[in-house]
Structure formats: C-alpha cells, structure tokens
Short mmCIF file of C-alpha atoms in Angstrom, two decimals:
data_model
loop_
_atom_site.label_atom_id
_atom_site.label_comp_id
_atom_site.label_asym_id
_atom_site.label_seq_id
_atom_site.Cartn_x
_atom_site.Cartn_y
_atom_site.Cartn_z
CA UNK A 1 -0.04 0.12 0.23
CA UNK A 2 1.31 3.38 -0.44
CA UNK A 3 0.09 5.49 1.90
CA UNK A 4 1.94 2.54 4.23
CA UNK A 5 5.23 3.30 2.24
CA UNK A 6 4.88 6.53 2.55
CA UNK A 7 4.53 6.86 6.12
CA UNK A 8 7.34 3.24 6.86
CA UNK A 9 8.84 5.72 9.93
CA UNK A 10 5.29 5.16 11.90
CA UNK A 11 4.92 1.84 14.10
CA UNK A 12 1.30 3.00 13.97
CA UNK A 13 0.44 4.39 10.63
CA UNK A 14 -3.33 3.61 10.92
CA UNK A 15 -3.29 6.20 14.10
CA UNK A 16 -1.69 9.18 11.86
CA UNK A 17 -3.45 8.54 9.31
CA UNK A 18 -6.41 8.90 11.71
CA UNK A 19 -4.73 12.41 13.45
CA UNK A 20 -3.52 13.57 10.19
CA UNK A 21 -7.26 13.38 9.79
CA UNK A 22 -8.17 15.08 12.61
CA UNK A 23 -5.95 17.55 12.44
CA UNK A 24 -7.72 18.66 9.31
CA UNK A 25 -11.62 18.26 10.07
CA UNK A 26 -10.75 20.51 14.21
CA UNK A 27 -8.41 22.80 12.76
CA UNK A 28 -5.69 21.80 15.60
CA UNK A 29 -2.44 19.84 14.46
CA UNK A 30 -2.37 17.66 17.11
CA UNK A 31 0.12 14.41 15.50
CA UNK A 32 2.45 12.58 17.63
CA UNK A 33 6.66 13.05 17.43
CA UNK A 34 6.53 9.45 15.30
CA UNK A 35 4.18 10.45 12.81
CA UNK A 36 5.73 14.05 12.69
CA UNK A 37 8.45 12.11 11.59
CA UNK A 38 7.51 10.47 8.81
CA UNK A 39 5.73 13.75 7.45
CA UNK A 40 8.83 15.73 7.82
CA UNK A 41 10.49 12.97 5.27
CA UNK A 42 7.85 12.37 2.42
CA UNK A 43 8.63 13.08 -1.20
CA UNK A 44 6.41 15.61 -3.07
CA UNK A 45 4.36 11.91 -4.01
CA UNK A 46 3.64 10.85 -1.01
CA UNK A 47 2.71 14.74 -0.46
CA UNK A 48 0.30 14.48 -2.65
CA UNK A 49 -0.98 10.82 -1.54
CA UNK A 50 -1.33 11.66 2.25
CA UNK A 51 -2.68 15.64 1.45
CA UNK A 52 -4.26 14.68 -1.86
CA UNK A 53 -7.38 14.08 -0.91
CA UNK A 54 -8.18 17.12 1.90
CA UNK A 55 -8.14 19.36 -1.50
CA UNK A 56 -6.28 22.48 0.77
CA UNK A 57 -2.74 24.04 -0.07
CA UNK A 58 -2.28 24.98 2.90
CA UNK A 59 -3.67 22.07 5.22
CA UNK A 60 -0.29 19.92 4.60
CA UNK A 61 1.97 23.17 5.32
CA UNK A 62 -0.12 24.27 8.34
CA UNK A 63 1.03 20.23 9.68
CA UNK A 64 4.12 20.54 8.18
CA UNK A 65 4.33 23.65 10.49
CA UNK A 66 3.38 22.01 13.67
CA UNK A 67 5.96 18.73 12.67
CA UNK A 68 8.84 21.29 12.35
CA UNK A 69 8.74 23.19 15.36
CA UNK A 70 7.71 19.76 17.53
CA UNK A 71 10.66 17.66 16.11
CA UNK A 72 12.40 20.70 17.53
CA UNK A 73 13.98 23.18 15.14
CA UNK A 74 13.40 26.75 16.15
CA UNK A 75 12.23 29.94 14.03
CA UNK A 76 13.38 32.15 12.28
CA UNK A 77 14.13 35.01 14.93
CA UNK A 78 13.13 38.28 13.74
CA UNK A 79 15.69 40.99 12.40
CA UNK A 80 17.16 43.96 14.50
CA UNK A 81 15.28 46.25 13.84
#
C-alpha cells in the first residue's frame, strides 16, 4: 500500500492517518512525534498521496509547520530593527 510506504517510519500508520484527518477537521494539528518524523521525510509524491484528499493547499503546510516545531527545530528569529 502506498500510504504505508509514505509513512514507513511510523509504527502506527493508522493512528498517524487518523491524527492527520483529525487535524484537518478540527483545524488543530495535534500530531505525535513519530508521525511528524514520517511526514517531514515525505517526498512530493507522498505529499500528494497523504494530503491530496483534503483539497486544501495550506493544510499540508500547516501540518509540516506543526511538525517542524515539534521536531525541535526553532523558528527564525525576527531581524533586528
């Protein structure tokens, strides 16, 4: 199954997919660390496979933003004025 390949780093693929769906419908991306790690490693084809059904070009961006902060990366500091 393509979805399983796209989320291969995640042990609980069904839970990850459920979290992604819940994030879409509640507009609150509360996605676990393991699922986020898989999402951040996805290529463009997997992006289309996982997020394409939601028909919202900003949804995958919002999820990836959530995941990038959850993964421990820090946002850019504002430039000094």
